[in-house]
Short mmCIF file of C-alpha atoms in Angstrom, two decimals:
data_model
loop_
_atom_site.label_atom_id
_atom_site.label_comp_id
_atom_site.label_asym_id
_atom_site.label_seq_id
_atom_site.Cartn_x
_atom_site.Cartn_y
_atom_site.Cartn_z
CA PHE A 249 0.00 0.00 0.08
CA LEU A 250 1.70 3.23 -1.18
CA GLY A 251 -0.91 5.85 -0.28
CA GLY A 252 -4.45 7.10 -1.17
CA CYS A 253 -7.32 9.23 -0.28
CA SER A 254 -10.36 8.22 1.83
CA PHE A 255 -11.78 11.94 1.84
CA ASP A 256 -12.41 11.91 5.63
CA GLU A 257 -10.71 13.55 8.64
CA HIS A 258 -7.86 11.06 8.44
CA TYR A 259 -6.85 11.88 4.86
CA SER A 260 -7.83 15.56 4.70
CA ASN A 261 -4.31 16.47 3.45
CA CYS A 262 -3.93 13.82 0.75
CA GLY A 263 -3.40 16.49 -1.87
CA TYR A 264 -6.45 16.20 -4.14
CA SER A 265 -7.87 19.33 -5.78
CA VAL A 266 -11.08 20.31 -7.40
CA ALA A 267 -11.54 22.24 -10.70
CA LEU A 268 -14.75 24.38 -10.67
CA GLY A 269 -17.08 23.26 -13.46
CA THR A 270 -19.65 25.16 -15.48
CA ASN A 271 -22.27 27.16 -13.50
CA GLY A 272 -20.91 25.88 -10.13
CA PHE A 273 -21.13 22.20 -11.12
CA THR A 274 -18.31 20.78 -9.00
CA TRP A 275 -17.14 17.97 -6.81
CA GLU A 276 -17.89 18.45 -2.93
CA GLN A 277 -16.60 16.55 0.18
CA ILE A 278 -19.67 15.09 1.84
CA ASN A 279 -19.78 13.59 5.41
CA THR A 280 -23.16 12.30 6.42
CA TRP A 281 -21.95 11.41 9.68
CA GLU A 282 -21.52 15.12 10.70
CA LYS A 283 -24.30 16.44 8.47
CA PRO A 284 -27.03 13.77 8.04
CA THR A 285 -29.28 13.79 5.02
CA MET A 286 -32.82 12.38 4.48
CA ASP A 287 -32.28 11.80 0.76
CA PRO A 288 -32.14 7.90 0.34
CA ALA A 289 -30.10 8.28 -2.84
CA VAL A 290 -27.13 9.68 -0.97
CA PRO A 291 -24.91 7.10 0.55
CA THR A 292 -23.71 7.11 4.12
CA GLY A 293 -20.22 8.05 5.00
CA SER A 294 -17.40 10.46 3.92
CA PHE A 295 -16.68 10.84 0.31
CA MET A 296 -16.40 13.17 -2.77
CA MET A 297 -19.65 13.76 -4.71
CA VAL A 298 -21.43 15.74 -7.46
CA ASN A 299 -25.07 16.57 -7.57
CA SER A 300 -26.30 16.37 -11.13
CA SER A 301 -29.81 17.63 -10.28
CA GLY A 302 -31.04 20.50 -12.47
CA ARG A 303 -28.08 20.43 -14.76
CA ALA A 304 -27.90 20.74 -18.58
CA SER A 305 -26.46 17.83 -20.51
CA GLY A 306 -22.66 17.75 -20.96
CA GLN A 307 -21.62 19.84 -17.80
CA LYS A 308 -18.39 18.57 -16.41
CA ALA A 309 -16.67 18.58 -13.11
CA HIS A 310 -13.11 17.51 -12.50
CA LEU A 311 -11.49 15.98 -9.37
CA LEU A 312 -7.69 15.88 -9.68
CA LEU A 313 -5.47 13.57 -7.58
CA PRO A 314 -1.94 14.57 -6.64
CA THR A 315 0.94 14.10 -9.18
CA LEU A 316 2.37 10.51 -8.75
CA LYS A 317 5.90 9.02 -9.32
CA GLU A 318 6.08 5.27 -8.72
CA ASN A 319 8.95 2.98 -9.56
CA ASP A 320 7.46 -0.50 -10.03
CA THR A 321 4.35 -2.25 -11.28
CA HIS A 322 1.21 -0.89 -9.47
CA CYS A 323 -2.35 -0.54 -9.40
CA ILE A 324 -4.88 2.17 -8.49
CA ASP A 325 -8.34 1.10 -7.17
CA PHE A 326 -11.22 3.06 -5.97
CA HIS A 327 -14.93 2.95 -5.20
CA TYR A 328 -17.65 4.63 -7.11
CA TYR A 329 -21.43 5.12 -6.58
CA LEU A 330 -24.17 6.30 -9.02
CA SER A 331 -27.60 6.73 -7.73
CA SER A 332 -30.97 8.69 -8.10
CA ARG A 333 -34.39 8.62 -6.75
CA ASP A 334 -36.17 7.42 -9.82
CA ARG A 335 -33.39 4.78 -10.63
CA SER A 336 -32.33 6.57 -13.92
CA SER A 337 -28.70 7.12 -14.60
CA PRO A 338 -27.44 10.59 -13.24
CA GLY A 339 -24.78 10.84 -15.92
CA SER A 340 -21.41 9.39 -16.51
CA LEU A 341 -18.06 9.05 -14.62
CA ASN A 342 -14.87 9.04 -16.69
CA VAL A 343 -11.19 8.55 -15.55
CA TYR A 344 -8.17 10.07 -17.35
CA VAL A 345 -4.51 9.78 -16.81
CA LYS A 346 -2.16 12.76 -17.84
CA VAL A 347 1.40 11.62 -18.31
CA ASN A 348 4.17 14.16 -17.80
CA GLY A 349 1.61 17.05 -17.79
CA GLY A 350 0.69 16.06 -21.35
CA PRO A 351 -2.76 16.12 -23.00
CA GLN A 352 -5.73 14.64 -21.26
CA GLY A 353 -6.57 12.25 -24.15
CA ASN A 354 -9.48 9.84 -24.02
CA PRO A 355 -10.85 8.12 -20.84
CA ILE A 356 -9.03 4.98 -19.81
CA TRP A 357 -12.12 3.95 -17.81
CA ASN A 358 -15.64 5.06 -17.62
CA VAL A 359 -19.12 4.07 -16.55
CA SER A 360 -22.56 5.48 -17.75
CA GLY A 361 -26.07 4.65 -18.20
CA VAL A 362 -26.37 2.75 -15.04
CA VAL A 363 -27.14 3.10 -11.29
CA THR A 364 -25.08 1.10 -8.81
CA GLU A 365 -26.30 -1.19 -6.00
CA GLY A 366 -24.15 0.45 -3.39
CA TRP A 367 -20.39 1.10 -3.71
CA VAL A 368 -18.57 -0.67 -6.60
CA LYS A 369 -14.95 -1.31 -6.79
CA ALA A 370 -12.84 -0.50 -9.96
CA GLU A 371 -9.06 -0.81 -10.89
CA LEU A 372 -6.71 1.20 -13.03
CA ALA A 373 -3.58 -0.64 -14.25
CA ILE A 374 -0.76 1.85 -14.36
CA SER A 375 2.47 1.20 -16.36
CA THR A 376 4.22 4.66 -16.11
CA PHE A 377 7.42 4.75 -14.02
CA TRP A 378 9.91 7.24 -12.51
CA PRO A 379 11.23 9.73 -13.60
CA HIS A 380 7.93 10.03 -15.67
CA PHE A 381 4.99 11.26 -13.63
CA TYR A 382 1.24 11.02 -14.08
CA GLN A 383 -1.98 12.51 -12.65
CA VAL A 384 -5.38 10.75 -12.33
CA ILE A 385 -8.41 12.90 -13.16
CA PHE A 386 -11.99 11.94 -12.23
CA GLU A 387 -14.64 13.60 -14.42
CA SER A 388 -18.41 13.59 -13.90
CA VAL A 389 -20.59 14.48 -16.83
CA SER A 390 -24.28 15.58 -16.20
CA LEU A 391 -27.34 14.40 -18.16
CA LYS A 392 -30.29 16.79 -18.52
CA GLY A 393 -33.49 15.47 -16.89
CA HIS A 394 -31.68 12.89 -14.89
CA PRO A 395 -31.20 14.15 -11.27
CA GLY A 396 -28.97 12.11 -9.04
CA TYR A 397 -25.56 11.66 -7.51
CA ILE A 398 -22.03 10.56 -8.61
CA ALA A 399 -19.55 9.72 -5.81
CA VAL A 400 -16.05 8.52 -5.53
CA ASP A 401 -14.20 7.20 -2.40
CA GLU A 402 -11.28 5.09 -1.14
CA VAL A 403 -8.68 5.84 -3.77
CA ARG A 404 -5.62 3.60 -3.13
CA VAL A 405 -2.22 3.33 -4.83
CA LEU A 406 -1.23 -0.31 -4.44
CA ALA A 407 2.37 -1.69 -4.77
CA HIS A 408 1.36 -4.65 -6.81
CA PRO A 409 -0.25 -5.35 -10.32
CA CYS A 410 -4.21 -5.20 -10.51
CA ARG A 411 -6.00 -8.49 -9.84
CA LYS A 412 -8.34 -8.14 -12.72
CA ALA A 413 -7.35 -5.26 -15.02
CA PRO A 414 -4.64 -6.03 -17.59
CA HIS A 415 -1.28 -4.18 -17.52
CA PHE A 416 0.37 -2.98 -20.80
CA LEU A 417 4.02 -4.09 -21.14
CA ARG A 418 6.80 -2.00 -22.55
CA LEU A 419 6.71 -1.06 -26.30
CA GLN A 420 9.53 -2.37 -28.44
CA ASN A 421 11.64 0.00 -30.56
CA VAL A 422 10.67 0.45 -34.23
CA GLU A 423 12.61 2.44 -36.92
CA VAL A 424 11.32 3.40 -40.36
CA ASN A 425 11.80 6.37 -42.67
CA VAL A 426 9.34 9.23 -42.69
CA GLY A 427 6.31 8.51 -44.78
CA GLN A 428 6.78 4.75 -44.46
CA ASN A 429 4.57 2.31 -42.44
CA ALA A 430 5.47 1.33 -38.93
CA THR A 431 4.18 -1.90 -37.23
CA PHE A 432 4.45 -2.41 -33.55
CA GLN A 433 2.93 -4.62 -30.76
CA CYS A 434 1.34 -3.54 -27.59
CA ILE A 435 1.22 -6.55 -25.12
CA ALA A 436 -1.06 -6.67 -22.21
CA GLY A 437 -0.43 -9.11 -19.42
CA GLY A 438 -3.00 -10.14 -16.77
CA LYS A 439 -6.51 -11.08 -16.63
CA TRP A 440 -8.47 -10.40 -19.80
CA SER A 441 -11.98 -11.03 -21.01
CA GLN A 442 -13.77 -10.78 -24.42
CA HIS A 443 -15.91 -7.95 -22.69
CA ASP A 444 -12.95 -5.65 -22.11
CA LYS A 445 -12.47 -2.76 -24.54
CA LEU A 446 -8.75 -2.09 -25.28
CA TRP A 447 -7.91 1.09 -27.33
CA LEU A 448 -4.80 2.51 -28.95
CA GLN A 449 -4.54 6.38 -28.80
CA VAL A 450 -2.65 8.34 -31.34
CA LYS A 451 -1.87 12.07 -31.35
CA TYR A 452 -0.45 14.10 -34.07
CA CYS A 453 1.29 16.90 -32.34
CA PHE A 454 1.16 19.37 -35.25
CA LEU A 455 -2.46 18.82 -35.80
CA GLU A 456 -3.48 18.69 -32.11
CA VAL A 457 -6.06 15.99 -32.78
CA PHE A 458 -6.70 12.58 -31.38
CA ARG A 459 -7.56 9.37 -33.14
CA CYS A 460 -8.58 6.16 -31.34
CA GLU A 461 -8.26 2.79 -32.98
CA LYS A 462 -10.08 -0.19 -31.39
CA LEU A 463 -7.57 -3.12 -31.13
CA MET A 464 -8.67 -6.64 -31.93
CA PRO A 465 -6.65 -8.90 -29.51
CA SER A 466 -5.13 -12.26 -30.07
CA VAL A 467 -4.86 -14.20 -26.77
CA THR A 468 -2.23 -16.53 -25.58
CA PRO A 469 -4.03 -18.49 -22.95
CA GLU A 470 -1.00 -19.95 -21.19
CA ARG A 471 0.34 -16.51 -20.13
CA GLU A 472 -2.93 -14.59 -20.49
CA VAL A 473 -1.28 -12.10 -22.83
CA VAL A 474 -3.02 -10.03 -25.27
CA SER A 475 -1.07 -8.87 -28.33
CA PHE A 476 -1.90 -6.14 -30.77
CA SER A 477 -0.34 -5.29 -34.15
CA GLU A 478 -1.44 -2.21 -35.98
CA LEU A 479 -0.09 -0.41 -39.10
CA PHE A 480 0.31 3.39 -39.16
CA THR A 481 1.80 5.96 -41.64
CA ALA A 482 4.74 7.88 -40.13
CA PHE A 483 4.16 11.69 -39.70
CA SER A 484 6.81 14.34 -38.61
CA LEU A 485 6.03 14.01 -34.93
CA CYS A 486 3.49 11.97 -33.21
CA LEU A 487 2.63 10.19 -29.76
CA PHE A 488 1.22 6.58 -29.33
CA TRP A 489 0.15 5.01 -26.24
CA CYS A 490 -1.98 1.95 -25.30
CA ASP A 491 -3.77 3.07 -22.06
CA ALA A 492 -0.93 4.41 -19.66
CA CYS A 493 1.76 2.71 -21.61
CA HIS A 494 3.06 5.25 -24.12
CA CYS A 495 5.84 5.66 -26.70
CA ILE A 496 7.12 8.64 -28.57
CA CYS A 497 8.24 8.92 -32.32
CA THR A 498 10.48 11.73 -33.74
CA ASP A 499 11.71 13.01 -37.06
CA PRO A 500 13.80 12.50 -39.34
CA ILE A 501 13.85 8.73 -38.45
CA PHE A 502 10.60 7.50 -37.20
CA ARG A 503 11.61 5.90 -34.10
CA ILE A 504 9.15 4.49 -31.44
CA ALA A 505 10.97 4.65 -28.01
CA PRO A 506 9.68 3.48 -24.63
CA SER A 507 9.58 5.48 -21.50
CA ALA A 508 12.89 5.70 -19.52
CA MET A 509 13.06 3.62 -16.43
CA GLN A 510 15.23 3.93 -13.47
CA THR A 511 17.85 1.16 -13.14
CA CYS A 512 17.88 -0.94 -9.87
CA SER A 513 20.73 -3.02 -8.67
CA HIS A 514 18.68 -5.80 -7.13
CA VAL A 515 15.95 -8.25 -7.99
CA GLN A 516 12.45 -6.97 -7.05
CA ALA A 517 9.11 -8.89 -6.71
CA HIS A 518 7.96 -7.85 -10.24
CA ALA A 519 11.28 -6.87 -11.92
CA CYS A 520 14.76 -7.86 -12.68
CA ILE A 521 17.82 -5.89 -14.03
CA VAL A 522 19.78 -7.53 -16.92
CA SER A 523 23.20 -6.21 -17.92
CA HIS A 524 25.05 -7.19 -21.11
CA VAL A 525 28.10 -6.22 -23.11
CA TYR A 526 29.21 -6.54 -26.84
CA ILE A 527 31.66 -9.26 -27.44
CA SER A 528 33.64 -7.34 -30.11
CA GLN A 529 33.14 -3.94 -31.84
CA GLN A 530 33.99 -5.72 -35.10
CA ASP A 531 30.76 -7.67 -34.89
CA PHE A 532 28.75 -4.38 -35.13
CA ALA A 533 25.62 -5.87 -33.50
CA THR A 534 22.83 -3.47 -34.39
CA HIS A 535 20.36 -4.99 -32.03
CA VAL A 536 20.50 -6.84 -28.73
CA LYS A 537 17.68 -9.19 -27.79
CA VAL A 538 16.84 -10.41 -24.19
CA GLU A 539 15.05 -13.81 -24.07
CA TYR A 540 13.54 -14.92 -20.90
CA ARG A 541 11.12 -17.72 -19.58
CA THR A 542 10.30 -19.50 -16.33
CA THR A 543 12.55 -22.55 -15.53
CA THR A 544 9.43 -24.68 -15.38
CA GLY A 545 7.34 -23.27 -18.29
CA ASN A 546 7.33 -24.00 -22.01
CA TRP A 547 6.88 -20.40 -23.19
CA ALA A 548 9.63 -17.74 -23.89
CA GLU A 549 9.53 -13.99 -24.69
CA THR A 550 12.09 -11.89 -26.55
CA HIS A 551 12.61 -8.18 -26.11
CA ILE A 552 14.77 -5.92 -28.39
CA VAL A 553 16.79 -3.55 -26.15
CA ASP A 554 18.99 -0.55 -26.91
CA SER A 555 20.98 -0.13 -23.74
CA PRO A 556 23.46 -2.05 -21.74
CA ASN A 557 21.02 -2.43 -18.95
CA TYR A 558 17.49 -3.64 -19.25
CA LYS A 559 14.69 -4.03 -16.71
CA LEU A 560 12.35 -7.07 -17.20
CA TRP A 561 9.24 -6.08 -15.40
CA HIS A 562 5.64 -7.42 -14.79
CA LEU A 563 7.32 -10.65 -13.64
CA ASP A 564 5.58 -12.95 -11.04
CA PRO A 565 6.91 -12.92 -7.47
CA ASP A 566 9.01 -15.79 -6.11
CA VAL A 567 9.46 -17.41 -9.56
CA GLU A 568 12.78 -18.67 -11.06
CA TYR A 569 13.51 -17.21 -14.47
CA GLU A 570 16.10 -18.17 -17.17
CA ILE A 571 17.49 -15.20 -19.10
CA ARG A 572 19.78 -15.19 -22.22
CA VAL A 573 21.09 -12.25 -24.37
CA LEU A 574 21.36 -12.59 -28.12
CA LEU A 575 23.22 -10.33 -30.63
CA THR A 576 21.90 -9.65 -34.14
CA ARG A 577 23.10 -8.07 -37.37
CA PRO A 578 21.16 -7.07 -40.51
CA GLY A 579 20.25 -9.65 -43.03
CA GLU A 580 19.08 -13.23 -42.90
CA GLY A 581 20.91 -15.42 -40.33
CA GLY A 582 22.34 -12.51 -38.61
CA THR A 583 21.30 -13.58 -35.16
CA GLY A 584 24.06 -15.29 -33.23
CA PRO A 585 23.59 -18.14 -30.61
CA PRO A 586 22.19 -17.23 -27.25
CA GLY A 587 24.54 -16.41 -24.46
CA PRO A 588 24.92 -18.58 -21.22
CA PRO A 589 21.82 -18.64 -19.34
CA LEU A 590 21.42 -16.38 -16.17
CA THR A 591 19.12 -18.15 -13.64
CA THR A 592 17.50 -15.94 -10.92
CA ARG A 593 14.48 -15.81 -8.72
CA THR A 594 12.38 -12.78 -8.12
CA LYS A 595 11.62 -11.87 -4.40
CA CYS A 596 8.30 -12.39 -2.85
CA ALA A 597 5.70 -9.75 -2.64
CA ASP A 598 3.39 -8.80 0.24
CA PRO A 599 0.16 -10.97 0.48
CA VAL A 600 -2.77 -9.50 -1.36
CA HIS A 601 -4.93 -9.86 1.77
CA GLY A 602 -5.31 -11.81 4.88
CA PRO A 603 -7.43 -15.08 5.25
CA GLN A 604 -11.06 -14.33 4.22
CA ASN A 605 -14.46 -15.74 5.48
CA VAL A 606 -13.00 -16.92 8.72
CA GLU A 607 -15.68 -18.48 10.90
CA VAL A 608 -15.99 -20.87 13.84
CA VAL A 609 -17.84 -24.10 12.81
CA ASP A 610 -17.56 -26.15 16.16
CA ILE A 611 -17.30 -24.81 19.75
CA ARG A 612 -16.64 -27.08 22.75
CA SER A 613 -15.67 -26.57 26.29
CA ARG A 614 -11.77 -26.90 25.72
CA GLN A 615 -11.52 -26.62 21.95
CA LEU A 616 -12.86 -24.92 18.86
CA THR A 617 -12.64 -25.50 15.13
CA LEU A 618 -11.90 -22.68 12.63
CA GLN A 619 -12.70 -22.64 8.86
CA TRP A 620 -11.55 -20.10 6.20
CA GLU A 621 -11.64 -19.63 2.43
CA PRO A 622 -8.80 -21.63 0.74
CA PHE A 623 -6.17 -19.54 -1.00
CA GLY A 624 -3.16 -20.13 -3.17
CA TYR A 625 -0.25 -18.42 -4.80
CA ALA A 626 -2.54 -15.62 -6.10
CA VAL A 627 -2.99 -14.47 -2.63
CA THR A 628 0.27 -15.48 -0.95
CA ARG A 629 2.49 -14.28 -3.82
CA CYS A 630 5.25 -16.44 -2.36
CA HIS A 631 5.78 -20.17 -2.32
CA SER A 632 7.01 -19.98 1.22
CA TYR A 633 4.53 -18.61 3.68
CA ASN A 634 3.15 -19.24 7.33
CA LEU A 635 -0.36 -19.22 8.51
CA THR A 636 -0.92 -18.76 12.19
CA VAL A 637 -3.61 -18.32 14.54
CA GLN A 638 -3.24 -15.63 17.26
CA TYR A 639 -5.55 -15.70 20.32
CA GLN A 640 -5.88 -14.26 23.86
CA TYR A 641 -8.24 -14.37 26.90
CA VAL A 642 -8.38 -13.18 30.36
CA PHE A 643 -8.49 -15.63 33.36
CA ASN A 644 -8.27 -14.58 37.12
CA GLN A 645 -7.56 -11.05 36.02
CA GLN A 646 -4.49 -12.11 34.08
CA LYS A 647 -4.11 -11.80 30.21
CA PHE A 648 -2.98 -14.88 28.25
CA GLU A 649 -1.81 -14.62 24.68
CA ALA A 650 -0.65 -17.40 22.40
CA GLU A 651 0.10 -18.19 18.63
CA GLU A 652 -0.07 -21.55 16.86
CA LEU A 653 1.27 -22.48 13.31
CA ILE A 654 -1.35 -24.00 11.06
CA GLN A 655 -0.38 -26.76 8.74
CA THR A 656 -3.83 -27.49 7.19
CA SER A 657 -5.29 -25.62 4.19
CA SER A 658 -8.86 -24.51 5.15
CA HIS A 659 -9.63 -25.63 8.87
CA TYR A 660 -7.88 -26.07 12.18
CA THR A 661 -8.90 -27.12 15.66
CA LEU A 662 -7.49 -25.09 18.61
CA ARG A 663 -7.12 -27.26 21.62
CA GLY A 664 -6.24 -26.76 25.23
CA LEU A 665 -8.63 -23.93 25.82
CA ARG A 666 -10.45 -23.03 29.13
CA PRO A 667 -14.10 -23.67 29.47
CA PHE A 668 -16.62 -20.82 29.56
CA MET A 669 -13.95 -18.33 28.43
CA THR A 670 -14.29 -15.39 26.05
CA ILE A 671 -11.52 -15.67 23.38
CA ARG A 672 -10.41 -13.14 20.86
CA LEU A 673 -8.64 -14.62 17.89
CA ARG A 674 -7.53 -13.95 14.24
CA LEU A 675 -5.50 -15.53 11.46
CA ALA A 676 -2.31 -14.06 10.07
CA LEU A 677 -0.84 -14.96 6.61
CA SER A 678 2.95 -13.97 6.38
CA ASN A 679 5.86 -14.44 3.92
CA PRO A 680 9.35 -13.04 4.04
CA GLU A 681 8.06 -9.57 2.62
CA GLY A 682 5.02 -8.95 4.85
CA LYS A 683 1.91 -9.97 6.78
CA MET A 684 -1.78 -9.69 6.37
CA GLU A 685 -4.23 -10.61 9.07
CA SER A 686 -8.00 -11.57 9.07
CA GLU A 687 -10.77 -9.77 10.88
CA GLU A 688 -10.84 -10.43 14.63
CA LEU A 689 -13.37 -12.99 15.97
CA VAL A 690 -14.74 -13.02 19.58
CA VAL A 691 -16.15 -16.40 20.82
CA GLN A 692 -16.90 -18.06 24.06
CA THR A 693 -16.23 -21.77 24.79
CA GLU A 694 -18.93 -24.04 26.24
CA GLU A 695 -19.26 -24.81 29.89
CA ASP A 696 -17.69 -27.97 31.39
CA VAL A 697 -18.01 -30.00 34.51
CA PRO A 698 -16.97 -27.81 37.51
CA GLY A 699 -13.84 -28.63 39.52
CA PRO A 700 -14.01 -29.99 43.19
CA VAL A 701 -14.93 -27.95 46.22
CA PRO A 702 -11.72 -27.08 47.92
CA LEU A 703 -11.38 -29.51 50.91
CA GLU A 704 -9.89 -26.94 53.27
CA SER A 705 -12.85 -24.66 52.72
CA ILE A 706 -15.44 -27.18 54.18
CA GLN A 707 -16.48 -26.20 57.64
CA GLY A 708 -19.26 -27.43 59.84
CA GLY A 709 -20.68 -27.64 63.57
CA PRO A 710 -22.94 -30.26 65.08
CA PHE A 711 -26.13 -29.35 67.11
CA GLU A 712 -28.83 -31.58 68.77
CA GLU A 713 -30.83 -32.22 65.54
CA LYS A 714 -28.69 -30.81 62.76
CA ILE A 715 -25.23 -30.28 61.32
CA TYR A 716 -24.32 -26.90 60.03
CA VAL A 717 -22.01 -27.03 56.86
CA GLN A 718 -20.49 -24.35 54.70
CA TRP A 719 -17.84 -24.22 51.81
CA LYS A 720 -16.39 -22.12 49.09
CA PRO A 721 -17.02 -22.42 45.30
CA PRO A 722 -14.56 -24.55 43.25
CA ASN A 723 -11.45 -22.87 42.02
CA GLU A 724 -12.36 -23.74 38.52
CA THR A 725 -16.17 -23.26 38.08
CA ASN A 726 -15.91 -23.86 34.39
CA GLY A 727 -19.24 -22.11 33.95
CA ILE A 728 -22.05 -20.78 36.22
CA ILE A 729 -22.68 -22.93 39.23
CA THR A 730 -26.42 -23.81 39.43
CA LEU A 731 -26.57 -26.65 42.05
CA TYR A 732 -24.60 -28.13 44.93
CA GLU A 733 -25.40 -31.64 46.24
CA VAL A 734 -24.65 -32.81 49.81
#
């Protein structure tokens, strides 16, 4: 978790700004806890919202997040809410990403024509890295005759790729003469479905116009990679980008160059730095290719690079990769044999979340059984991890705490507990890079047979027709004493 905005008293200085729209149409910070409302279409809590009631069609209001500079694969997620009293759509919500203060371009995400059943989570896959910076802009657009509300909350910048939205990988270099055609590929890695709409945006800087081409993807199921190949005529100066992954071409040689990235000296969870050198200046190798694959997989990818250091990114955490460098010269058969393999393993990444849907399925006097939703590598993001149960209770005004390692996959029996005791417990998922915990559970064990009455506490005295007897309760009542028998 790198940061974010919750739009409440805890994040009042998170750095967002509001641009005043037409005729006062703007975003406002709402807190229904401090100022309750009777309008059922307004959600409860603290958030940013626009009121589209009484507005003409096409009025816009902008919410600008602070400028961001990240240095690894990351994801931005947020929650949005569209509502109205008559169940008609109040308008549309668009999200833009401005890179390096450049043009706003087309929306990379939008929703319109619907009302939501409560808050809905969305993801933005970001592939722009330091020293380049970007800014996320939320835009609400009103619709005449459709009063209602559009709200945004819980904007988070996450230090890992999105779980659903595909990430676009780095574009390869392409060189052609001015006036010729250039073909390039834009590869998206991650989850992708046939319902996703993926677009390539093109800007001709001298004309200041945008053109959008819808890309027809071809899918490689094994890696869940979407590849695009489009043909364009070279202009004097232009700008290409697929979502947030962008490339620049210049004149007189039409060269598509990827964004610069900072060089790291160590292996990261999602990236690895590869260094190479030329064997001989006489070989005149015009291109260097880096080929990599997992040591257990049967697929391989090749990247053309133009510097002695190259960063492979969007890799999976805690996975062993085999990397080779190839040198090529112009003409058929100009590619030499691959160099010796470099075998390295990426680091683990923080778990995505803690154990979920944890519940107690069996409670007895001295033990209880827990059950939770099974999880795998997609959640642990490391092949070496620990799952523990942490619990505590108070007995005789003393606090007892303990932790046990869990070896099973979806259930565990906690034994050796005290009867009729209130126990607070939670599960913790940890790997070498971090730990995530489940929500806390509070349960009470069942009653058990009480312990013996202390022998030294029994006292009595005889009379003519009776014997008087008294005693103290057991040291371990194990519940509520309801009856003594003599």
